[in-house]
Amino acid sequence: MTDTPDLDDAVTPLVPRRRTSKLAIVGAGAVGSTMAYAALMRGAARSVALYDINKAKVQAEALDLGHGIQFMPMAEVVGSDDIAVCADADIVMFTAGAKQKPGQTRLDLAEATISLVRKVLPAVVEVAPDATYVMVTNPVDVVTYAALRISGLPPSRLFGSGTVLDSSRLRYLIARETGVAVQNVHAYVAGEHGDSELPLWSSASIGAVPLLEWNGLGGRGGALTSEVRERIAREVVDSAYQIIEGKGATNYAVALAGSRIIEAVLNDESRILPVSSLLDDYYGISDVCLSVPAVVGAKGVEDRLAVPMSADELAGMRRSAEAVKDVARQFGF
């Protein structure tokens, strides 16, 4: 007859509970609240914290989002006007800033937004010192450069959402023109997130076909001639102005673009995204934040791809760099 083991001997040692991923969003306006919604719907983070100086607004947004948790992946949502709500965040999306009015360029917003970043960002960094920071506020390239100088954070851990949204707009328009699924279009917009941005046509492809060699598919779309490409490029730039004119703000697509960045960081995906980061001798371009295809993972911006560019594209990148630098210099950066 064998002895029955003492129950005390069979107790499994307690395993420390794994800390859940935390997303903090600074600013509960149209972009910030929609980004929280998109991140929750995609299950991008287990804990979402909204911070805004408008207490009633931020608490209402969090409550409204929380009421829908039953219909999305399980998560916790909190909202507060106390910066401590951002404590220990893994990633911070900075969406607060001056609202772009009809007729204003993104660069027109720089002064008010940089002033706000100077006031708020150091306090967020104090409570979330180990987070990866993504600046979403326009003009995102100038704001990202200023935020790096204000915060002292390394360029890998603070970068801008850049032209992730613009590249999505570009792919959408190419797909519409050619009659193929947008998921099979591979193309990037580089440079400033603004009027001087440029599509990288020479490296773009549809399926495995170089875009510049695309001749169409019967009745489903024609060749992408220089005239068609120029029209598409202009529509990518003008689309934000059209949306702002019509409804006051862009929020859905930028929130989805932001969610993709959040997932790349929190899931350590090493995903290639055209985010805005501090360049150092990228085709001779340095000391400016611009968007180029970059590897984004748990460490933030881990590397930048030396994408082949035509002479015209390189010239466009340099013009874009000078446009952003000119604005940064106006504010002492």
mmCIF file of C-alpha atoms in Angstrom:
data_model
loop_
_atom_site.group_PDB
_atom_site.id
_atom_site.type_symbol
_atom_site.label_atom_id
_atom_site.label_comp_id
_atom_site.label_asym_id
_atom_site.label_seq_id
_atom_site.Cartn_x
_atom_site.Cartn_y
_atom_site.Cartn_z
ATOM 1 C CA MET A 1 0.000 0.000 0.000
ATOM 2 C CA THR A 2 1.414 3.346 -1.014
ATOM 3 C CA ASP A 3 1.113 6.480 1.021
ATOM 4 C CA THR A 4 -1.167 9.208 -0.269
ATOM 5 C CA PRO A 5 0.947 12.274 -1.090
ATOM 6 C CA ASP A 6 0.467 15.207 1.217
ATOM 7 C CA LEU A 7 -1.442 17.945 -0.607
ATOM 8 C CA ASP A 8 1.144 20.478 0.539
ATOM 9 C CA ASP A 9 3.764 18.604 -1.468
ATOM 10 C CA ALA A 10 1.745 19.003 -4.661
ATOM 11 C CA VAL A 11 1.268 22.759 -4.523
ATOM 12 C CA THR A 12 2.603 24.425 -7.665
ATOM 13 C CA PRO A 13 4.791 27.459 -6.991
ATOM 14 C CA LEU A 14 3.073 30.707 -7.807
ATOM 15 C CA VAL A 15 4.027 32.028 -11.232
ATOM 16 C CA PRO A 16 4.281 35.805 -11.417
ATOM 17 C CA ARG A 17 1.455 37.205 -13.502
ATOM 18 C CA ARG A 18 2.635 38.441 -16.881
ATOM 19 C CA ARG A 19 2.294 42.188 -17.220
ATOM 20 C CA THR A 20 -0.186 43.134 -19.914
ATOM 21 C CA SER A 21 0.637 45.519 -22.760
ATOM 22 C CA LYS A 22 -0.375 49.115 -22.122
ATOM 23 C CA LEU A 23 -1.174 51.757 -24.702
ATOM 24 C CA ALA A 24 -1.438 55.401 -23.657
ATOM 25 C CA ILE A 25 -2.989 57.991 -25.956
ATOM 26 C CA VAL A 26 -2.349 61.669 -25.278
ATOM 27 C CA GLY A 27 -5.304 63.652 -26.568
ATOM 28 C CA ALA A 28 -8.922 62.452 -26.660
ATOM 29 C CA GLY A 29 -10.019 64.429 -29.688
ATOM 30 C CA ALA A 30 -11.201 62.963 -32.989
ATOM 31 C CA VAL A 31 -7.886 61.239 -33.737
ATOM 32 C CA GLY A 32 -7.074 60.080 -30.210
ATOM 33 C CA SER A 33 -10.478 58.630 -29.393
ATOM 34 C CA THR A 34 -10.788 56.934 -32.786
ATOM 35 C CA MET A 35 -7.293 55.493 -32.389
ATOM 36 C CA ALA A 36 -8.322 54.031 -29.034
ATOM 37 C CA TYR A 37 -11.373 52.497 -30.717
ATOM 38 C CA ALA A 38 -9.327 51.055 -33.593
ATOM 39 C CA ALA A 39 -6.678 49.625 -31.253
ATOM 40 C CA LEU A 40 -9.349 48.009 -29.088
ATOM 41 C CA MET A 41 -11.203 46.537 -32.057
ATOM 42 C CA ARG A 42 -7.969 45.039 -33.401
ATOM 43 C CA GLY A 43 -6.917 43.767 -29.981
ATOM 44 C CA ALA A 44 -3.689 45.748 -30.263
ATOM 45 C CA ALA A 45 -3.297 46.318 -26.501
ATOM 46 C CA ARG A 46 -4.739 44.803 -23.325
ATOM 47 C CA SER A 47 -4.870 48.132 -21.477
ATOM 48 C CA VAL A 48 -5.719 51.485 -23.068
ATOM 49 C CA ALA A 49 -5.327 54.784 -21.212
ATOM 50 C CA LEU A 50 -6.640 58.079 -22.573
ATOM 51 C CA TYR A 51 -5.239 61.376 -21.272
ATOM 52 C CA ASP A 52 -6.692 64.805 -21.995
ATOM 53 C CA ILE A 53 -6.952 68.104 -20.107
ATOM 54 C CA ASN A 54 -10.723 68.074 -20.739
ATOM 55 C CA LYS A 55 -11.804 65.827 -17.851
ATOM 56 C CA ALA A 56 -15.450 65.436 -18.850
ATOM 57 C CA LYS A 57 -14.544 64.648 -22.467
ATOM 58 C CA VAL A 58 -11.843 62.076 -21.721
ATOM 59 C CA GLN A 59 -13.918 60.301 -19.094
ATOM 60 C CA ALA A 60 -16.909 60.184 -21.437
ATOM 61 C CA GLU A 61 -14.800 58.756 -24.267
ATOM 62 C CA ALA A 62 -13.382 56.040 -21.989
ATOM 63 C CA LEU A 63 -16.850 55.180 -20.671
ATOM 64 C CA ASP A 64 -18.316 54.956 -24.168
ATOM 65 C CA LEU A 65 -15.454 52.714 -25.314
ATOM 66 C CA GLY A 66 -15.708 50.583 -22.186
ATOM 67 C CA HIS A 67 -19.374 49.904 -22.799
ATOM 68 C CA GLY A 68 -18.412 48.146 -26.034
ATOM 69 C CA ILE A 69 -15.762 45.820 -24.595
ATOM 70 C CA GLN A 70 -18.217 42.898 -24.777
ATOM 71 C CA PHE A 71 -18.028 43.092 -28.571
ATOM 72 C CA MET A 72 -14.237 43.235 -28.960
ATOM 73 C CA PRO A 73 -11.146 41.466 -27.578
ATOM 74 C CA MET A 74 -11.015 41.797 -23.795
ATOM 75 C CA ALA A 75 -9.324 44.959 -22.597
ATOM 76 C CA GLU A 76 -9.415 47.671 -19.958
ATOM 77 C CA VAL A 77 -10.059 51.318 -20.830
ATOM 78 C CA VAL A 78 -9.466 54.289 -18.551
ATOM 79 C CA GLY A 79 -9.590 58.019 -19.157
ATOM 80 C CA SER A 80 -8.313 60.870 -17.008
ATOM 81 C CA ASP A 81 -7.049 64.441 -16.920
ATOM 82 C CA ASP A 82 -4.260 63.233 -14.600
ATOM 83 C CA ILE A 83 -1.014 62.479 -16.438
ATOM 84 C CA ALA A 84 -0.481 59.529 -14.084
ATOM 85 C CA VAL A 85 -2.975 57.566 -16.199
ATOM 86 C CA CYS A 86 -0.100 57.096 -18.680
ATOM 87 C CA ALA A 87 2.216 55.539 -16.057
ATOM 88 C CA ASP A 88 4.257 52.538 -17.197
ATOM 89 C CA ALA A 89 2.859 52.580 -20.729
ATOM 90 C CA ASP A 90 4.635 50.404 -23.283
ATOM 91 C CA ILE A 91 3.748 52.740 -26.130
ATOM 92 C CA VAL A 92 2.468 56.319 -26.149
ATOM 93 C CA MET A 93 0.618 57.773 -29.136
ATOM 94 C CA PHE A 94 0.781 61.579 -28.964
ATOM 95 C CA THR A 95 -2.276 62.923 -30.804
ATOM 96 C CA ALA A 96 -2.849 66.202 -28.928
ATOM 97 C CA GLY A 97 -2.312 69.385 -30.866
ATOM 98 C CA ALA A 98 -3.831 72.369 -32.611
ATOM 99 C CA LYS A 99 -6.723 71.464 -34.902
ATOM 100 C CA GLN A 100 -6.110 71.959 -38.606
ATOM 101 C CA LYS A 101 -8.657 74.351 -40.105
ATOM 102 C CA PRO A 102 -9.839 74.408 -43.726
ATOM 103 C CA GLY A 103 -7.188 76.128 -45.851
ATOM 104 C CA GLN A 104 -4.380 75.608 -43.335
ATOM 105 C CA THR A 105 -1.341 73.553 -44.252
ATOM 106 C CA ARG A 106 0.107 71.116 -41.729
ATOM 107 C CA LEU A 107 3.152 73.369 -41.362
ATOM 108 C CA ASP A 108 0.890 76.272 -40.330
ATOM 109 C CA LEU A 109 0.088 74.313 -37.166
ATOM 110 C CA ALA A 110 3.689 74.075 -36.005
ATOM 111 C CA GLU A 111 3.886 76.911 -33.473
ATOM 112 C CA ALA A 112 0.858 75.981 -31.357
ATOM 113 C CA THR A 113 1.586 72.278 -31.462
ATOM 114 C CA ILE A 114 5.266 72.575 -30.525
ATOM 115 C CA SER A 115 4.261 74.742 -27.572
ATOM 116 C CA LEU A 116 1.869 72.029 -26.406
ATOM 117 C CA VAL A 117 4.504 69.303 -26.844
ATOM 118 C CA ARG A 118 6.971 71.350 -24.799
ATOM 119 C CA LYS A 119 4.424 71.551 -21.988
ATOM 120 C CA VAL A 120 3.053 67.987 -21.968
ATOM 121 C CA LEU A 121 5.692 65.572 -23.291
ATOM 122 C CA PRO A 122 8.257 65.850 -20.429
ATOM 123 C CA ALA A 123 5.518 65.034 -17.911
ATOM 124 C CA VAL A 124 4.504 61.940 -19.876
ATOM 125 C CA VAL A 125 8.117 60.785 -20.176
ATOM 126 C CA GLU A 126 8.471 61.163 -16.409
ATOM 127 C CA VAL A 127 5.674 58.664 -15.712
ATOM 128 C CA ALA A 128 6.388 56.398 -18.701
ATOM 129 C CA PRO A 129 10.185 56.530 -19.097
ATOM 130 C CA ASP A 130 10.526 53.198 -20.891
ATOM 131 C CA ALA A 131 7.763 53.644 -23.463
ATOM 132 C CA THR A 132 8.121 53.930 -27.207
ATOM 133 C CA TYR A 133 6.709 57.301 -28.323
ATOM 134 C CA VAL A 134 4.896 57.882 -31.608
ATOM 135 C CA MET A 135 4.076 61.464 -32.540
ATOM 136 C CA VAL A 136 0.889 61.680 -34.595
ATOM 137 C CA THR A 137 0.215 65.416 -34.279
ATOM 138 C CA ASN A 138 0.781 67.583 -37.355
ATOM 139 C CA PRO A 139 3.068 68.839 -38.731
ATOM 140 C CA VAL A 140 4.383 65.457 -37.710
ATOM 141 C CA ASP A 141 7.946 65.715 -39.064
ATOM 142 C CA VAL A 142 8.697 69.066 -37.423
ATOM 143 C CA VAL A 143 6.887 68.021 -34.240
ATOM 144 C CA THR A 144 8.855 64.755 -34.090
ATOM 145 C CA TYR A 145 12.161 66.606 -34.477
ATOM 146 C CA ALA A 146 11.161 69.094 -31.770
ATOM 147 C CA ALA A 147 9.965 66.280 -29.482
ATOM 148 C CA LEU A 148 13.337 64.535 -29.763
ATOM 149 C CA ARG A 149 15.120 67.710 -28.696
ATOM 150 C CA ILE A 150 12.625 68.452 -25.908
ATOM 151 C CA SER A 151 12.515 64.934 -24.460
ATOM 152 C CA GLY A 152 16.101 63.772 -24.951
ATOM 153 C CA LEU A 153 14.778 60.328 -25.920
ATOM 154 C CA PRO A 154 16.804 58.259 -28.408
ATOM 155 C CA PRO A 155 15.608 58.478 -32.050
ATOM 156 C CA SER A 156 14.792 54.780 -32.081
ATOM 157 C CA ARG A 157 12.224 55.232 -29.293
ATOM 158 C CA LEU A 158 10.573 58.438 -30.472
ATOM 159 C CA PHE A 159 9.392 58.760 -34.045
ATOM 160 C CA GLY A 160 6.407 60.010 -36.019
ATOM 161 C CA SER A 161 3.514 58.264 -37.734
ATOM 162 C CA GLY A 162 4.903 59.810 -40.902
ATOM 163 C CA THR A 163 3.533 58.677 -44.248
ATOM 164 C CA VAL A 164 2.012 55.377 -43.123
ATOM 165 C CA LEU A 165 -1.407 56.900 -43.845
ATOM 166 C CA ASP A 166 -0.238 58.582 -47.076
ATOM 167 C CA SER A 167 1.124 55.253 -48.321
ATOM 168 C CA SER A 168 -2.247 53.670 -47.582
ATOM 169 C CA ARG A 169 -3.954 56.429 -49.560
ATOM 170 C CA LEU A 170 -1.525 55.880 -52.426
ATOM 171 C CA ARG A 171 -2.148 52.133 -52.502
ATOM 172 C CA TYR A 172 -5.909 52.682 -52.380
ATOM 173 C CA LEU A 173 -5.797 55.000 -55.398
ATOM 174 C CA ILE A 174 -3.505 52.693 -57.376
ATOM 175 C CA ALA A 175 -5.799 49.751 -56.612
ATOM 176 C CA ARG A 176 -8.822 51.745 -57.737
ATOM 177 C CA GLU A 177 -7.051 52.716 -60.963
ATOM 178 C CA THR A 178 -5.813 49.211 -61.810
ATOM 179 C CA GLY A 179 -8.719 47.084 -60.589
ATOM 180 C CA VAL A 180 -6.674 44.900 -58.240
ATOM 181 C CA ALA A 181 -6.926 44.380 -54.471
ATOM 182 C CA VAL A 182 -5.226 47.095 -52.439
ATOM 183 C CA GLN A 183 -3.412 44.378 -50.469
ATOM 184 C CA ASN A 184 -1.522 43.458 -53.664
ATOM 185 C CA VAL A 185 -0.232 46.978 -54.224
ATOM 186 C CA HIS A 186 3.202 47.652 -52.748
ATOM 187 C CA ALA A 187 4.164 51.316 -52.792
ATOM 188 C CA TYR A 188 5.460 53.931 -50.379
ATOM 189 C CA VAL A 189 5.145 57.664 -49.967
ATOM 190 C CA ALA A 190 8.359 59.191 -48.592
ATOM 191 C CA GLY A 191 9.561 62.565 -47.335
ATOM 192 C CA GLU A 192 7.423 65.074 -45.457
ATOM 193 C CA HIS A 193 3.921 64.115 -44.363
ATOM 194 C CA GLY A 194 2.612 67.087 -46.269
ATOM 195 C CA ASP A 195 2.781 69.047 -49.480
ATOM 196 C CA SER A 196 6.352 68.072 -50.444
ATOM 197 C CA GLU A 197 5.872 64.306 -49.988
ATOM 198 C CA LEU A 198 6.515 62.031 -52.954
ATOM 199 C CA PRO A 199 5.510 58.526 -54.070
ATOM 200 C CA LEU A 200 8.463 56.211 -54.686
ATOM 201 C CA TRP A 201 7.242 55.033 -58.085
ATOM 202 C CA SER A 202 10.497 53.408 -59.143
ATOM 203 C CA SER A 203 10.359 50.808 -56.338
ATOM 204 C CA ALA A 204 6.577 50.240 -56.389
ATOM 205 C CA SER A 205 4.973 47.051 -57.626
ATOM 206 C CA ILE A 206 1.584 45.448 -58.245
ATOM 207 C CA GLY A 207 1.836 41.809 -57.292
ATOM 208 C CA ALA A 208 5.265 40.945 -58.669
ATOM 209 C CA VAL A 209 5.058 43.423 -61.570
ATOM 210 C CA PRO A 210 7.063 46.658 -61.261
ATOM 211 C CA LEU A 211 4.532 49.476 -61.265
ATOM 212 C CA LEU A 212 6.311 51.366 -64.036
ATOM 213 C CA GLU A 213 5.925 48.271 -66.259
ATOM 214 C CA TRP A 214 2.212 47.791 -65.513
ATOM 215 C CA ASN A 215 0.199 47.735 -68.736
ATOM 216 C CA GLY A 216 -3.249 47.039 -67.331
ATOM 217 C CA LEU A 217 -5.565 44.030 -67.189
ATOM 218 C CA GLY A 218 -7.969 44.171 -70.100
ATOM 219 C CA GLY A 219 -11.072 46.045 -69.041
ATOM 220 C CA ARG A 220 -10.090 46.252 -65.377
ATOM 221 C CA GLY A 221 -7.729 49.221 -65.543
ATOM 222 C CA GLY A 222 -5.128 50.716 -67.841
ATOM 223 C CA ALA A 223 -1.447 51.546 -67.713
ATOM 224 C CA LEU A 224 -0.186 53.928 -65.055
ATOM 225 C CA THR A 225 1.140 56.623 -67.363
ATOM 226 C CA SER A 226 3.043 59.640 -66.061
ATOM 227 C CA GLU A 227 -0.178 61.681 -66.291
ATOM 228 C CA VAL A 228 -2.088 59.124 -64.224
ATOM 229 C CA ARG A 229 0.729 58.912 -61.662
ATOM 230 C CA GLU A 230 0.835 62.689 -61.347
ATOM 231 C CA ARG A 231 -2.916 62.812 -60.756
ATOM 232 C CA ILE A 232 -2.705 60.090 -58.118
ATOM 233 C CA ALA A 233 0.193 61.832 -56.341
ATOM 234 C CA ARG A 234 -1.754 65.100 -56.224
ATOM 235 C CA GLU A 235 -4.845 63.340 -54.888
ATOM 236 C CA VAL A 236 -2.808 61.744 -52.090
ATOM 237 C CA VAL A 237 -1.653 65.187 -50.957
ATOM 238 C CA ASP A 238 -5.035 66.886 -51.400
ATOM 239 C CA SER A 239 -7.211 64.178 -49.841
ATOM 240 C CA ALA A 240 -6.626 65.335 -46.271
ATOM 241 C CA TYR A 241 -7.633 68.894 -47.184
ATOM 242 C CA GLN A 242 -10.767 67.544 -48.886
ATOM 243 C CA ILE A 243 -11.727 65.516 -45.802
ATOM 244 C CA ILE A 244 -11.061 68.428 -43.426
ATOM 245 C CA GLU A 245 -13.130 70.733 -45.644
ATOM 246 C CA GLY A 246 -16.004 68.275 -45.596
ATOM 247 C CA LYS A 247 -16.099 67.023 -41.995
ATOM 248 C CA GLY A 248 -13.550 68.981 -39.982
ATOM 249 C CA ALA A 249 -10.951 66.281 -39.288
ATOM 250 C CA THR A 250 -9.390 63.080 -40.578
ATOM 251 C CA ASN A 251 -9.731 60.303 -38.017
ATOM 252 C CA TYR A 252 -10.653 56.814 -39.270
ATOM 253 C CA ALA A 253 -7.755 56.037 -41.609
ATOM 254 C CA VAL A 254 -5.117 57.699 -39.421
ATOM 255 C CA ALA A 255 -6.395 55.702 -36.439
ATOM 256 C CA LEU A 256 -6.063 52.451 -38.378
ATOM 257 C CA ALA A 257 -2.583 53.466 -39.534
ATOM 258 C CA GLY A 258 -1.670 54.215 -35.920
ATOM 259 C CA SER A 259 -3.006 50.835 -34.826
ATOM 260 C CA ARG A 260 -0.703 49.119 -37.299
ATOM 261 C CA ILE A 261 2.264 50.964 -35.754
ATOM 262 C CA ILE A 262 1.100 49.990 -32.245
ATOM 263 C CA GLU A 263 0.920 46.330 -33.251
ATOM 264 C CA ALA A 264 4.366 46.438 -34.859
ATOM 265 C CA VAL A 265 5.872 47.694 -31.590
ATOM 266 C CA LEU A 266 3.922 45.666 -29.030
ATOM 267 C CA ASN A 267 4.132 42.427 -31.037
ATOM 268 C CA ASP A 268 7.764 43.011 -32.066
ATOM 269 C CA GLU A 269 6.821 42.396 -35.693
ATOM 270 C CA SER A 270 9.838 43.947 -37.462
ATOM 271 C CA ARG A 271 7.265 45.378 -39.862
ATOM 272 C CA ILE A 272 8.376 47.724 -42.626
ATOM 273 C CA LEU A 273 6.504 51.012 -42.259
ATOM 274 C CA PRO A 274 7.275 54.493 -43.650
ATOM 275 C CA VAL A 275 7.446 56.247 -40.289
ATOM 276 C CA SER A 276 9.111 59.611 -39.721
ATOM 277 C CA SER A 277 12.421 59.257 -37.906
ATOM 278 C CA LEU A 278 15.653 61.161 -37.495
ATOM 279 C CA LEU A 279 17.784 60.512 -40.570
ATOM 280 C CA ASP A 280 21.565 60.223 -40.434
ATOM 281 C CA ASP A 281 23.224 60.195 -43.847
ATOM 282 C CA TYR A 282 20.271 58.599 -45.594
ATOM 283 C CA TYR A 283 21.324 59.222 -49.196
ATOM 284 C CA GLY A 284 23.216 62.208 -47.823
ATOM 285 C CA ILE A 285 20.242 63.543 -45.841
ATOM 286 C CA SER A 286 20.844 64.120 -42.111
ATOM 287 C CA ASP A 287 19.486 65.941 -39.068
ATOM 288 C CA VAL A 288 15.845 65.976 -40.154
ATOM 289 C CA CYS A 289 12.846 63.777 -39.465
ATOM 290 C CA LEU A 290 11.379 62.381 -42.677
ATOM 291 C CA SER A 291 9.512 59.251 -43.660
ATOM 292 C CA VAL A 292 11.355 56.403 -45.334
ATOM 293 C CA PRO A 293 10.549 52.682 -45.170
ATOM 294 C CA ALA A 294 11.856 51.498 -41.797
ATOM 295 C CA VAL A 295 11.847 48.332 -39.709
ATOM 296 C CA VAL A 296 9.583 48.863 -36.684
ATOM 297 C CA GLY A 297 9.553 46.478 -33.720
ATOM 298 C CA ALA A 298 9.823 46.301 -29.943
ATOM 299 C CA LYS A 299 12.846 48.615 -29.937
ATOM 300 C CA GLY A 300 11.039 51.197 -32.042
ATOM 301 C CA VAL A 301 12.705 52.165 -35.313
ATOM 302 C CA GLU A 302 15.336 49.468 -35.651
ATOM 303 C CA ASP A 303 16.644 50.231 -39.143
ATOM 304 C CA ARG A 304 15.901 52.110 -42.354
ATOM 305 C CA LEU A 305 15.787 50.578 -45.806
ATOM 306 C CA ALA A 306 18.007 52.054 -48.504
ATOM 307 C CA VAL A 307 15.218 51.967 -51.082
ATOM 308 C CA PRO A 308 16.462 52.409 -54.670
ATOM 309 C CA MET A 309 15.410 55.841 -55.918
ATOM 310 C CA SER A 310 15.515 57.579 -59.255
ATOM 311 C CA ALA A 311 17.381 60.866 -59.632
ATOM 312 C CA ASP A 312 14.052 62.732 -59.553
ATOM 313 C CA GLU A 313 12.989 60.935 -56.369
ATOM 314 C CA LEU A 314 16.288 61.724 -54.648
ATOM 315 C CA ALA A 315 15.916 65.374 -55.648
ATOM 316 C CA GLY A 316 12.359 65.331 -54.272
ATOM 317 C CA MET A 317 13.568 63.862 -50.987
ATOM 318 C CA ARG A 318 16.145 66.625 -50.646
ATOM 319 C CA ARG A 319 13.557 69.314 -51.380
ATOM 320 C CA SER A 320 11.277 67.765 -48.778
ATOM 321 C CA ALA A 321 14.113 67.726 -46.238
ATOM 322 C CA GLU A 322 14.808 71.416 -46.821
ATOM 323 C CA ALA A 323 11.116 72.308 -46.456
ATOM 324 C CA VAL A 324 10.940 70.599 -43.059
ATOM 325 C CA LYS A 325 14.298 72.021 -41.920
ATOM 326 C CA ASP A 326 13.199 75.552 -42.846
ATOM 327 C CA VAL A 327 10.177 75.294 -40.562
ATOM 328 C CA ALA A 328 12.169 73.690 -37.738
ATOM 329 C CA ARG A 329 14.694 76.528 -37.885
ATOM 330 C CA GLN A 330 11.893 79.060 -37.427
ATOM 331 C CA PHE A 331 11.267 77.580 -33.999
ATOM 332 C CA GLY A 332 14.894 77.341 -32.930
ATOM 333 C CA PHE A 333 15.453 73.671 -33.785
#
